Coordinates of C-alpha atoms in Angstrom, one line a residue:
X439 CA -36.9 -21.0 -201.5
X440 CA -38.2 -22.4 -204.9
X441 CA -37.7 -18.8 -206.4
X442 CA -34.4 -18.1 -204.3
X443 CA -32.6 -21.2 -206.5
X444 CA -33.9 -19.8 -209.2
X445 CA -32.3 -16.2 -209.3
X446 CA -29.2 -18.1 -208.0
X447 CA -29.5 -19.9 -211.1
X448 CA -29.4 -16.9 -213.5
X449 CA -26.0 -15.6 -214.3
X450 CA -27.7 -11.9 -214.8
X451 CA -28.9 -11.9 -211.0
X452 CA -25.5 -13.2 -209.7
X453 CA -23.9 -10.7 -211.4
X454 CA -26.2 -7.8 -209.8
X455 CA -25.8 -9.1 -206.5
X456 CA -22.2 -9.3 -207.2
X457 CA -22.0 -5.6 -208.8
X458 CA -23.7 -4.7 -205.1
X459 CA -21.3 -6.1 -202.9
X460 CA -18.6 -4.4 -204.7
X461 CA -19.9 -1.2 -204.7
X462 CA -20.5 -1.5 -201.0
X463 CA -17.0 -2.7 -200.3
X464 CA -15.3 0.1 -202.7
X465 CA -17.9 2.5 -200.7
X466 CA -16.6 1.7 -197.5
X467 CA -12.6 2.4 -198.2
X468 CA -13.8 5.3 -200.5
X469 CA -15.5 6.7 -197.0
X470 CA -13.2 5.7 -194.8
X471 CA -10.3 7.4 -197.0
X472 CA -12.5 10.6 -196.8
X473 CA -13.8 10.2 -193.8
X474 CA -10.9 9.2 -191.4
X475 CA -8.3 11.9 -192.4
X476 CA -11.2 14.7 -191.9
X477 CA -11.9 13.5 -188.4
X478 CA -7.7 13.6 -187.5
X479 CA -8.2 17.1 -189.2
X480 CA -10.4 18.5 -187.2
X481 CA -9.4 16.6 -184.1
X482 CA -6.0 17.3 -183.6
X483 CA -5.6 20.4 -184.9
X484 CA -6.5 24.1 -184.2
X485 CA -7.2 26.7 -186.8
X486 CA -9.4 29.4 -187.1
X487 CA -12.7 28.2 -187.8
X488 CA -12.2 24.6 -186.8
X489 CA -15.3 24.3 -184.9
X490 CA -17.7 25.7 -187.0
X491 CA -16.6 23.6 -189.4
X492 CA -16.4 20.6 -187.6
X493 CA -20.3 20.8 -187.4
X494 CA -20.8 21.5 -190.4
X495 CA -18.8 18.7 -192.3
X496 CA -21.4 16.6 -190.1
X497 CA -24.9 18.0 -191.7
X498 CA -25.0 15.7 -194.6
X499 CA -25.9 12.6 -192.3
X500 CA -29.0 14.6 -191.5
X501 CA -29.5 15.7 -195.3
X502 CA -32.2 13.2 -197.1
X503 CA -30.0 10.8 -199.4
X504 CA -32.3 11.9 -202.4
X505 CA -31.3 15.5 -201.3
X506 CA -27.4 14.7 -201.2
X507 CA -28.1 12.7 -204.8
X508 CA -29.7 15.6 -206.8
X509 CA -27.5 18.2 -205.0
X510 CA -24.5 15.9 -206.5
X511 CA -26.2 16.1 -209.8
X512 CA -27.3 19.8 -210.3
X513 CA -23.0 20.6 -209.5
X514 CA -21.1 17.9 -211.1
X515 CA -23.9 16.4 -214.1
X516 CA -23.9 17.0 -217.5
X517 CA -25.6 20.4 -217.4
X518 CA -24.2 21.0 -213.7
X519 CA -22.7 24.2 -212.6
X520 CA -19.1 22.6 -212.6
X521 CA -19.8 21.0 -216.0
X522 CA -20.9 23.9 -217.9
X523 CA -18.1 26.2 -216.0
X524 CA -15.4 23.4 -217.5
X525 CA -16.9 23.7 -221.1
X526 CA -17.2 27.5 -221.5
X527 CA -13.7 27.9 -220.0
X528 CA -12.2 25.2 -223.0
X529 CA -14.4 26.1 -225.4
X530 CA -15.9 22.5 -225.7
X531 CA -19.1 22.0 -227.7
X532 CA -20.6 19.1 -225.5
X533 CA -20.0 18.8 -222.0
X534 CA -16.5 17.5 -220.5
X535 CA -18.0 14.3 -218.7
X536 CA -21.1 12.1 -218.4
X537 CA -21.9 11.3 -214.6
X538 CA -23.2 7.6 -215.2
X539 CA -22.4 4.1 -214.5
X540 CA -20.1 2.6 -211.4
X541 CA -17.9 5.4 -211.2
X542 CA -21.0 8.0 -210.6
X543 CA -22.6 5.8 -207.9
X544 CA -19.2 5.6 -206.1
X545 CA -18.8 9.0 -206.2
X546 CA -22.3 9.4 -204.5
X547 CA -21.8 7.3 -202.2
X548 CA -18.6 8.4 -200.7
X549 CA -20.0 12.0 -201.0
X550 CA -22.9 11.1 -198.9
X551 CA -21.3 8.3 -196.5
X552 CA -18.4 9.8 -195.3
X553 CA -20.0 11.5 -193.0
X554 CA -20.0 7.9 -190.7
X555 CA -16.7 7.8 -190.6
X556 CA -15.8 10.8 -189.5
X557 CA -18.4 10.8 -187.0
X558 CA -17.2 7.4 -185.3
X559 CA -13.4 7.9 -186.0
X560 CA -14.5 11.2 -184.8
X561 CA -15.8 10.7 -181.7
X562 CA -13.1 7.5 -180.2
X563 CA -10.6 10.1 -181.1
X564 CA -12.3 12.2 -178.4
X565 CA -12.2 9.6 -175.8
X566 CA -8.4 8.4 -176.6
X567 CA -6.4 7.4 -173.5
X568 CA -3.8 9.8 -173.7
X569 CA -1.6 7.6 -171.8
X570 CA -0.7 5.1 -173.9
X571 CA 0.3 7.9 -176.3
X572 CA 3.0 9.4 -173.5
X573 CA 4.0 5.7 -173.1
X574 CA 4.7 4.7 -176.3
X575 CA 6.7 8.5 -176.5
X576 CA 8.6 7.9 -173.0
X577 CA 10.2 4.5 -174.9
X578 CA 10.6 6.4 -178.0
X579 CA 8.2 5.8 -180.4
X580 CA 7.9 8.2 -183.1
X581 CA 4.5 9.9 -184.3
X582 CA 3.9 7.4 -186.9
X583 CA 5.0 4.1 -185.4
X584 CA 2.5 5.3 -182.4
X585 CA -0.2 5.9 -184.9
X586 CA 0.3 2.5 -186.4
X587 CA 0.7 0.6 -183.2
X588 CA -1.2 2.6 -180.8
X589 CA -3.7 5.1 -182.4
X590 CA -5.4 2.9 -185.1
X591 CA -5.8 -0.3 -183.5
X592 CA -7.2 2.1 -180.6
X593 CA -10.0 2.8 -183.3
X594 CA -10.6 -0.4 -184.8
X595 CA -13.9 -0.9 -182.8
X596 CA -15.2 2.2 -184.2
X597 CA -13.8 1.8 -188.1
X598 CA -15.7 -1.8 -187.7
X599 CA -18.6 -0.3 -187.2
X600 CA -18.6 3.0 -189.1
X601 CA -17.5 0.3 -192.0
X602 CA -20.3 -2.4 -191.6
X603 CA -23.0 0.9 -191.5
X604 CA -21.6 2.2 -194.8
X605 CA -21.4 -1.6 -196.3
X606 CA -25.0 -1.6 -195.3
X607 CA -26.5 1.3 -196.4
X608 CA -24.4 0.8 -199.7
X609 CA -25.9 -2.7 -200.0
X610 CA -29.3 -1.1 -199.9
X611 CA -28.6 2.5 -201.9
X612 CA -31.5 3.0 -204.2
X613 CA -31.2 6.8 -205.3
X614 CA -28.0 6.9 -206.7
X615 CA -28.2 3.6 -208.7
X616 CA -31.5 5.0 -210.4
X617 CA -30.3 8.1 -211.5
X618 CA -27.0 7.4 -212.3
X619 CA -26.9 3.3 -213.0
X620 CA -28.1 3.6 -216.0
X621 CA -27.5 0.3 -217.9
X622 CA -25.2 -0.8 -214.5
X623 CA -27.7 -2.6 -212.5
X624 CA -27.7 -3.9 -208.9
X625 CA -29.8 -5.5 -206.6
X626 CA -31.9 -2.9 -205.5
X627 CA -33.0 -1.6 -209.2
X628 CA -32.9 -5.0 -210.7
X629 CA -35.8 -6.0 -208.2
X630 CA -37.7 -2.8 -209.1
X631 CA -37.1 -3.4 -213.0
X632 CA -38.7 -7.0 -212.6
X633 CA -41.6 -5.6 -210.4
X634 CA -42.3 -3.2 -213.0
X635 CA -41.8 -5.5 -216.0
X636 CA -44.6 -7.4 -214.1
X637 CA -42.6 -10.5 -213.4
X638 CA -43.4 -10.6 -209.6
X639 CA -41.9 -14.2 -208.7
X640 CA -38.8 -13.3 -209.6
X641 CA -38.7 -9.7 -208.0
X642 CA -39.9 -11.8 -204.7
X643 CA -36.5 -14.5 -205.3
X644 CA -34.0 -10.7 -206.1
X645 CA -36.0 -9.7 -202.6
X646 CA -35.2 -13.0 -200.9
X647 CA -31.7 -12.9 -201.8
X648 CA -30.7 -9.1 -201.1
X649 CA -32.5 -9.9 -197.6
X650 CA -29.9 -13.1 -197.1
X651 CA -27.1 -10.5 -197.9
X652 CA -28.6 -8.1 -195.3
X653 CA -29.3 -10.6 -192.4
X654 CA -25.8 -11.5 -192.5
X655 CA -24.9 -8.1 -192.3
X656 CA -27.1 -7.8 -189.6
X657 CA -25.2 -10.2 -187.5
X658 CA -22.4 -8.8 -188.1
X659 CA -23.3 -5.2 -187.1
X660 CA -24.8 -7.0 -183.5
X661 CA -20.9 -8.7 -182.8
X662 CA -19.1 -5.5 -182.9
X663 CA -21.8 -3.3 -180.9
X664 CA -21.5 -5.9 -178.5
X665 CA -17.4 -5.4 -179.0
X666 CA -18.0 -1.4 -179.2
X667 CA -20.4 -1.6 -175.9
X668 CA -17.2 -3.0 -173.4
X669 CA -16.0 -0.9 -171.3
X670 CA -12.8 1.0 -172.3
X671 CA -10.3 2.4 -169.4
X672 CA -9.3 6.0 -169.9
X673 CA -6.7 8.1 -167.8
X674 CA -6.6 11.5 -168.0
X675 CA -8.1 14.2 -170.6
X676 CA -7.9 13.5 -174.4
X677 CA -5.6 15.3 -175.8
X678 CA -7.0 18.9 -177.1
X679 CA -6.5 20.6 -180.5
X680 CA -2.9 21.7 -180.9
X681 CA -1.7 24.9 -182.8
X682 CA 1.3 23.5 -184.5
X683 CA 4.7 25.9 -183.9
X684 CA 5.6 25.9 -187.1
X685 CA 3.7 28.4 -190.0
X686 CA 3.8 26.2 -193.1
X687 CA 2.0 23.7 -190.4
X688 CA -1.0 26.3 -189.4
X689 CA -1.4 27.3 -192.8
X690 CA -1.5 24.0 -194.9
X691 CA -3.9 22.6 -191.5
X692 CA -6.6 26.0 -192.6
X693 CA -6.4 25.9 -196.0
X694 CA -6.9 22.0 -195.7
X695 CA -10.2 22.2 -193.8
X696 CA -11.9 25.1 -195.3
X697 CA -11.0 23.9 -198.9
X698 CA -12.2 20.4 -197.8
X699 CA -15.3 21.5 -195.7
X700 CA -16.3 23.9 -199.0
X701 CA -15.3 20.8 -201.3
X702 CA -18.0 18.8 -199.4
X703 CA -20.5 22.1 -198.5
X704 CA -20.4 22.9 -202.3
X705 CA -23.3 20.3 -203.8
X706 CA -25.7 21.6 -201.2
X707 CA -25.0 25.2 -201.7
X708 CA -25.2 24.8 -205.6
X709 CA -28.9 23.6 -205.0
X710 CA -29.6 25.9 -202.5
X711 CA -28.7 28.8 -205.8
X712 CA -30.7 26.8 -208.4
X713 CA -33.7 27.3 -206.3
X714 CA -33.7 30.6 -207.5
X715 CA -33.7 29.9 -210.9
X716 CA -37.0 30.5 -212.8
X717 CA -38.2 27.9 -215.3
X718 CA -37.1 28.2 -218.7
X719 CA -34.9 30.8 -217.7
X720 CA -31.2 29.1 -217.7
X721 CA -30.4 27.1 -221.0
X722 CA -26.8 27.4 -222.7
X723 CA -25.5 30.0 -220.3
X724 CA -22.6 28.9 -217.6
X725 CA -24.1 30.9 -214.8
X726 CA -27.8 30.9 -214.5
X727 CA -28.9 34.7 -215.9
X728 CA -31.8 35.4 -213.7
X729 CA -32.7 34.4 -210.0
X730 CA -36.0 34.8 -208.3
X731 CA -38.5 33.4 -205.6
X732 CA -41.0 32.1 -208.2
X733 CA -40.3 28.5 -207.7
X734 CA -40.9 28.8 -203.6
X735 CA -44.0 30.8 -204.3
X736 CA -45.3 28.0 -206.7
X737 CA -44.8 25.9 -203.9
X738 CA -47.5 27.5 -201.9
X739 CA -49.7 29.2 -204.4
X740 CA -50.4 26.2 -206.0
X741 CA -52.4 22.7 -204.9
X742 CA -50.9 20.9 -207.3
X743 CA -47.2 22.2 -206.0
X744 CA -48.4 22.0 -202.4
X745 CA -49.6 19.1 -202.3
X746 CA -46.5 16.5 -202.2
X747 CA -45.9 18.9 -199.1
X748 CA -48.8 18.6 -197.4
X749 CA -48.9 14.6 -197.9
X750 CA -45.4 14.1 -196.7
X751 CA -45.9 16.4 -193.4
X752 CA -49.4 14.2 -192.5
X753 CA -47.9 11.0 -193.5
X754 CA -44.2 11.4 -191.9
X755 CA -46.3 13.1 -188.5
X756 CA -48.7 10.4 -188.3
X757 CA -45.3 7.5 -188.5
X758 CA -43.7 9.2 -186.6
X759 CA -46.1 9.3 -183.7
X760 CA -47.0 5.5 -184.5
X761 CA -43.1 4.3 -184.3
X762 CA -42.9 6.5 -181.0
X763 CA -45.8 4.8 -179.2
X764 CA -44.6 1.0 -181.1
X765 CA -41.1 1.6 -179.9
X766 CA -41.1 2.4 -176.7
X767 CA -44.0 -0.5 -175.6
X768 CA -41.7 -3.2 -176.8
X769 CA -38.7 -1.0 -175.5
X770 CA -40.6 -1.2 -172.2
X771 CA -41.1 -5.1 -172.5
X772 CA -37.9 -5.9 -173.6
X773 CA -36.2 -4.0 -170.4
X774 CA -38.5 -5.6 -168.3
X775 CA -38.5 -9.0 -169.7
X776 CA -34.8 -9.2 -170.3
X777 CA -33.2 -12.4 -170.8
X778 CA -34.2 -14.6 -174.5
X779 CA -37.6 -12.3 -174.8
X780 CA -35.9 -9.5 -174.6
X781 CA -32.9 -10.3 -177.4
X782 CA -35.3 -11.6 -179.8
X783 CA -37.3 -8.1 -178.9
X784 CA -34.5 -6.3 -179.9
X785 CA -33.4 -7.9 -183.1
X786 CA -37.0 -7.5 -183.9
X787 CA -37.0 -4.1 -183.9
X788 CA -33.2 -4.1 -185.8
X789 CA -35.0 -6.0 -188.7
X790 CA -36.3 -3.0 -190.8
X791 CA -33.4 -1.3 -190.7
X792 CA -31.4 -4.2 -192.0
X793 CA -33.6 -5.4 -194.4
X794 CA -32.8 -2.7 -197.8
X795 CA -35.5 -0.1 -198.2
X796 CA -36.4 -2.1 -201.5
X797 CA -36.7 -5.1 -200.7
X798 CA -38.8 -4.0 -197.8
X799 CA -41.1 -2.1 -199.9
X800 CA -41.3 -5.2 -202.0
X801 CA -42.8 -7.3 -199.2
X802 CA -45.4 -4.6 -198.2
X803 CA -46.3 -4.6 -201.6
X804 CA -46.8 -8.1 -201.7
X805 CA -48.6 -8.5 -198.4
X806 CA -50.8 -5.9 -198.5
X807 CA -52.2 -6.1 -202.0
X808 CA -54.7 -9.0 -201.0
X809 CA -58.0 -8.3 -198.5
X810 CA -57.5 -11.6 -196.0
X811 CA -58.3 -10.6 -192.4
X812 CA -57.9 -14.0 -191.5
X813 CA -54.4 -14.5 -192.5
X814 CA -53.7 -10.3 -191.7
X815 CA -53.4 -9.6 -195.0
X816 CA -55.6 -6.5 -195.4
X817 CA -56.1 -4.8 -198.8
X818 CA -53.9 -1.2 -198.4
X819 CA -52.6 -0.6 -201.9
X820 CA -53.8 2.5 -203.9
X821 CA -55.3 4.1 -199.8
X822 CA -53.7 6.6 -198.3
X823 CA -52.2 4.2 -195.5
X824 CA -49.8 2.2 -196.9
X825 CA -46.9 4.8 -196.9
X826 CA -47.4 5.6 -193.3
X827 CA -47.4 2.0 -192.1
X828 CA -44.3 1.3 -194.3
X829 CA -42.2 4.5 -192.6
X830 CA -43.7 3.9 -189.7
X831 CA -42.2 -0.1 -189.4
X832 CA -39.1 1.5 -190.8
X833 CA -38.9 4.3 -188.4
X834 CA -39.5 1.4 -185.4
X835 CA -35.2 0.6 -184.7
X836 CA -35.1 4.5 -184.3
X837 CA -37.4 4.9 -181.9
X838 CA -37.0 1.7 -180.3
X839 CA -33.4 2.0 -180.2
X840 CA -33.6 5.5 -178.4
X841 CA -36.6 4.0 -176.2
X842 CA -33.7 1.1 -175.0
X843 CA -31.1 3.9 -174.5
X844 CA -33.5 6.1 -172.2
X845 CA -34.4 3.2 -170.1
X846 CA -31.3 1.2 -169.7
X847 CA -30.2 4.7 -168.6
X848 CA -33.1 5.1 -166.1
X849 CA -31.7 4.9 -162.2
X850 CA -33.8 2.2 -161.0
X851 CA -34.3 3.9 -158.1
X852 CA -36.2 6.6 -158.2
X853 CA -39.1 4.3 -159.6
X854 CA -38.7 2.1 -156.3
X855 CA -38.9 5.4 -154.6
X856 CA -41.7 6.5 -155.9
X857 CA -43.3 2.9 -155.6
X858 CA -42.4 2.9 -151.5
X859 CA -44.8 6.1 -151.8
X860 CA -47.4 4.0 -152.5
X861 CA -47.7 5.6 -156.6
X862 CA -49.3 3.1 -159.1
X863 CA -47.1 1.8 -162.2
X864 CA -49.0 3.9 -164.4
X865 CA -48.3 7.5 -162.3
X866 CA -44.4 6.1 -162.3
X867 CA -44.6 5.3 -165.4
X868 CA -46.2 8.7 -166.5
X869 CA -44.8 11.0 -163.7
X870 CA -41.3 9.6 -163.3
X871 CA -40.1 7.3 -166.4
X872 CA -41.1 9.3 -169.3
X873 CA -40.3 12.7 -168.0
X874 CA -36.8 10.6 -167.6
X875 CA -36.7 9.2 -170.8
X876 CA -38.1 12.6 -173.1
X877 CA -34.6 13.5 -174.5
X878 CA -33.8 10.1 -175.9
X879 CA -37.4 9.7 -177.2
X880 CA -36.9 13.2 -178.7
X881 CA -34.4 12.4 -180.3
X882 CA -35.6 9.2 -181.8
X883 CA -39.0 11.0 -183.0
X884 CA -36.2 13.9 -184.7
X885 CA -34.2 11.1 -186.6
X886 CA -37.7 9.2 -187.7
X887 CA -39.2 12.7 -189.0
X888 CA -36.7 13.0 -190.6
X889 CA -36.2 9.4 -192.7
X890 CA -40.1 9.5 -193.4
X891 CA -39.8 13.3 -194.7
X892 CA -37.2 12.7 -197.0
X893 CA -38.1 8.6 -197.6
X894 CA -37.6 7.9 -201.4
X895 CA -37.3 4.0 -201.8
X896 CA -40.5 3.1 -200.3
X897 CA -42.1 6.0 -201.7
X898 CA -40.9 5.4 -205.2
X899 CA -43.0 1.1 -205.0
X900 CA -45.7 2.5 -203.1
X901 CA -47.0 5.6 -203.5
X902 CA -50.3 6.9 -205.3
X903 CA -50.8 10.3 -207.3
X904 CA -53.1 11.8 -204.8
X905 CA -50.4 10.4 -202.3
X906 CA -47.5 11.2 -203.5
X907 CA -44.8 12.8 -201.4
X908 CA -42.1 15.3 -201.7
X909 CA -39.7 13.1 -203.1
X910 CA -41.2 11.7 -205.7
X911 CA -42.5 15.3 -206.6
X912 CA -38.9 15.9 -206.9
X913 CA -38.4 13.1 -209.1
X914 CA -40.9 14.1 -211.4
X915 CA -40.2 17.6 -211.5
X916 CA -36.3 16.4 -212.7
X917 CA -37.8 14.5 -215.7
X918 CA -39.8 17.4 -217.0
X919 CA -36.3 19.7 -216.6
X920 CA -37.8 21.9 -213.8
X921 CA -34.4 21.9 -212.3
X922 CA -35.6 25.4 -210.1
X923 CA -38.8 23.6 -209.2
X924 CA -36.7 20.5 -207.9
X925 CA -34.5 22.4 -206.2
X926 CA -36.9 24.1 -204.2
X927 CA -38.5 20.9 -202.7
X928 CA -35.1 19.9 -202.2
X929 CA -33.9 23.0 -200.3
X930 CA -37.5 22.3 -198.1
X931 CA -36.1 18.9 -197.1
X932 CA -32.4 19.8 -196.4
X933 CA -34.3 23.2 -194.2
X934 CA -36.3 20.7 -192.1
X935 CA -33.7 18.0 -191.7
X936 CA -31.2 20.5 -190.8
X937 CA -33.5 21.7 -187.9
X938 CA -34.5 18.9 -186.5
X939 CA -30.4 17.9 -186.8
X940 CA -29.7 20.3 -184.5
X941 CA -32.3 19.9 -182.2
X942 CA -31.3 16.9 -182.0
X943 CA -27.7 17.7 -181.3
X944 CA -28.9 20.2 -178.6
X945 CA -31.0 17.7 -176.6
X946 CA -27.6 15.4 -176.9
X947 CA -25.6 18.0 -175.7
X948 CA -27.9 18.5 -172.7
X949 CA -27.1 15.3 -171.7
X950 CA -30.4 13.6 -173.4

């Protein structure tokens, strides 16, 4: 607490923890002005190619935020593709704009966040209750009063919640305010600039603070998924996409979409083409001159390349199966236990993912930097186990979230059934519940893959050279100008994550 009233002494700290919560607030209406109109869009109405591109508007919440980051960088950065295209066609020595400061990391943010509003805007649209829309129509109300008064306050339970998850992951956004903060600093760079500057009792009062800021977030998020969780009454079907009768309607609706959905598509196809690109090869041109496969075949021909890959895959694998077994025993207790045990359980298991990545990484740092086996304090950094245990406690409110899910799902009875048949907990348990519960933990395992593969915050505190992981590769690759090489790491993470996305999407689809 000593070192908490001391940052909140310092005029520099308030002023990063102020430049945080302003970013996340002008995050969340940057998303939500994004986001929202896209999910009306594709919602309500029809035009060719409306549900392709309703999917794939969706992929960048998959995407690896470092991904989304450097794929915003290689199209609209200094040397980008849009950049250079703007200076050869004016004629401009130096390039048009400089992608740094506030305005960048908005930018990125709303680029990568929107994606949660559209998704939960998305989604209640799909469930409306079409009859209070013929109600309000039968006593006269017009399109827009019964979006004002009927429509939108319909959605406020999801725009609460779509709003508090971009405020949070805003509050603890680590990529874009390294690469683009430069001089702007906020919480989450501020505490690694004092950890590396060696002043560790400050870094542990920034730490303390961003995780006040969090925790009340936390709270926050709980109250309206209890709000979301009520039961809401709905008669009839929700009303489908309509083909408007007039032309000008149809056409501005296509050209809306697919210049939207290419708008947003256009970072991750830009590094998907510089993967191609050979080092060395593309200097003052606009268009890169020559393409080839060299930078994939590095990847592999190389141990130095292949490496990062290999370390991520063991490392995110071995999490992964950790956060799966973690999850669902104190899934398992909590369901059982119910009641006082079984909230404090559950906010347990929230606590990683409110706490920013930072922060976080901070405290493992700390803890595990000592050897104490008394106190649990065992000596991990500089081994090859540190990253795992940090993405593994990180991955725990995925897995243990989908764990709830399944078994809140469960019908009761075919475990009393199968007791009355004289089977042992452990054959119901292994015979009955988890067969029961596979989608949900699937899907739970797809989403913590995925985090761990594409993890950059904790990587960036914790990591060793002979441990280091993809992302960090990525980094490193960026500050000696390979933009191919990074590129092709990137375009690995984006393949995976893009899988395992719609894996996931098929076991939800199947009812998991």
């Amino acid at each position: 607490m000593a070192r908490l009233g001391e940052v909140l002494a310092r005029p520099d700290e308030l002023a990063a923890l102020g430049r945080s919560l302003w970013i996340s607030l002008a995050s969340v209406a940057l998303s939500a002005a994004l986001g929202v109109p896209l999910a009306f869009l594709f919602t309500r109405h029809e035009f060719p190619g409306r549900r392709a591109l309703a999917a794939l508007v969706a992929l960048p919440v998959a995407l690896p935020p470092l991904v989304g980051v450097i794929a915003f960088l290689y199209l609209y950065g200094e040397s980008g593709l849009a950049a250079r295209a703007v200076q050869g066609l004016l004629g401009l020595a130096g390039a048009p704009w400089r992608l740094t400061g506030p305005g960048a990391i908005l930018l990125v943010h709303a680029y990568s966040m929107y994606v949660y509003f559209y998704l939960f805007t998305r989604a209640a649209l799909l469930r409306e209750d079409p009859s209070l829309a013929e109600a309000a129509a039968v006593l006269g109300a017009g399109r827009f009063r019964t979006l004002v008064r009927i429509t939108l306050p319909a959605l406020g339970p999801a725009l609460a919640g779509a709003a508090v998850l971009v405020f949070m992951t805003s509050l603890g956004s680590f990529s874009a305010p390294y690469l683009f903060g430069g001089s702007f600093r906020v919480m989450t760079t501020q505490i690694l600039s004092s950890k590396q500057n060696g002043d560790l009792e400050h870094a542990e009062g920034e730490t303390a603070l961003l995780v006040a800021a969090a925790l009340g977030g936390l709270w926050v998020a709980r109250r309206l998924d209890r709000r979301r969780d009520r039961p809401v009454g709905q008669h009839g079907t929700p009303p489908a996409p309509r083909r408007s009768p007039r032309r000008a309607v149809r056409v501005a609706a296509a050209v809306g979409g697919w210049a939207l959905a290419l708008l947003l598509l256009a970072p991750h196809a830009t590094l998907l083409l510089l993967s191609f690109v050979p080092p060395g090869s593309w200097t003052t041109e606009a268009f890169p001159p020559v393409f080839a496969i060299g930078n994939y075949a590095a990847l592999v021909s190389s141990a130095e390349r292949l490496r990062p890959v290999v370390n991520s895959l063991w490392m995110a694998a071995v999490a992964t199966a950790g956060a799966l077994a973690l999850g669902l025993a104190v899934a398992q207790v909590a369901v059982m236990r119910r009641g006082r045990l079984g909230s404090v359980l559950e906010w347990l298991m929230a606590l990683p993912w409110a706490v920013p990545g930072t922060a976080f990484a901070f405290a493992l740092a700390t803890t595990f930097s000592v050897n104490s086996p008394l106190t649990l304090r065992f000596l991990l950094i500089g081994t090859p186990w540190i990253l795992p245990l940090a993405y593994l406690v990180r991955a725990l409110p995925v897995t243990g979230g989908a764990a709830l899910t399944g078994l809140r799902r469960l019908d009761p009875s075919l475990a009393e059934a199968a007791s009355s048949l004289g089977a042992s907990p452990a054959r119901i348990f292994r015979r009955v519940t988890l067969p029961a519960i596979a989608p949900a933990l699937a899907a739970g395992a797809s989403l913590a893959l995925l985090a761990a593969l594409g993890d950059f915050v904790l990587s960036i505190v914790l990591y060793g050279y002979e441990t280091r992981p993809i992302s960090i590769e990525i980094l490193s690759a960026l500050r000696l100008q390979e933009t191919g090489v990074a590129a092709a790491y990137g375009v690995l993470l984006a393949a995976a994550s893009a899988v395992a996305f719609l894996l996931f999407g098929q076991e939800q689809g199947s009812g998991g």
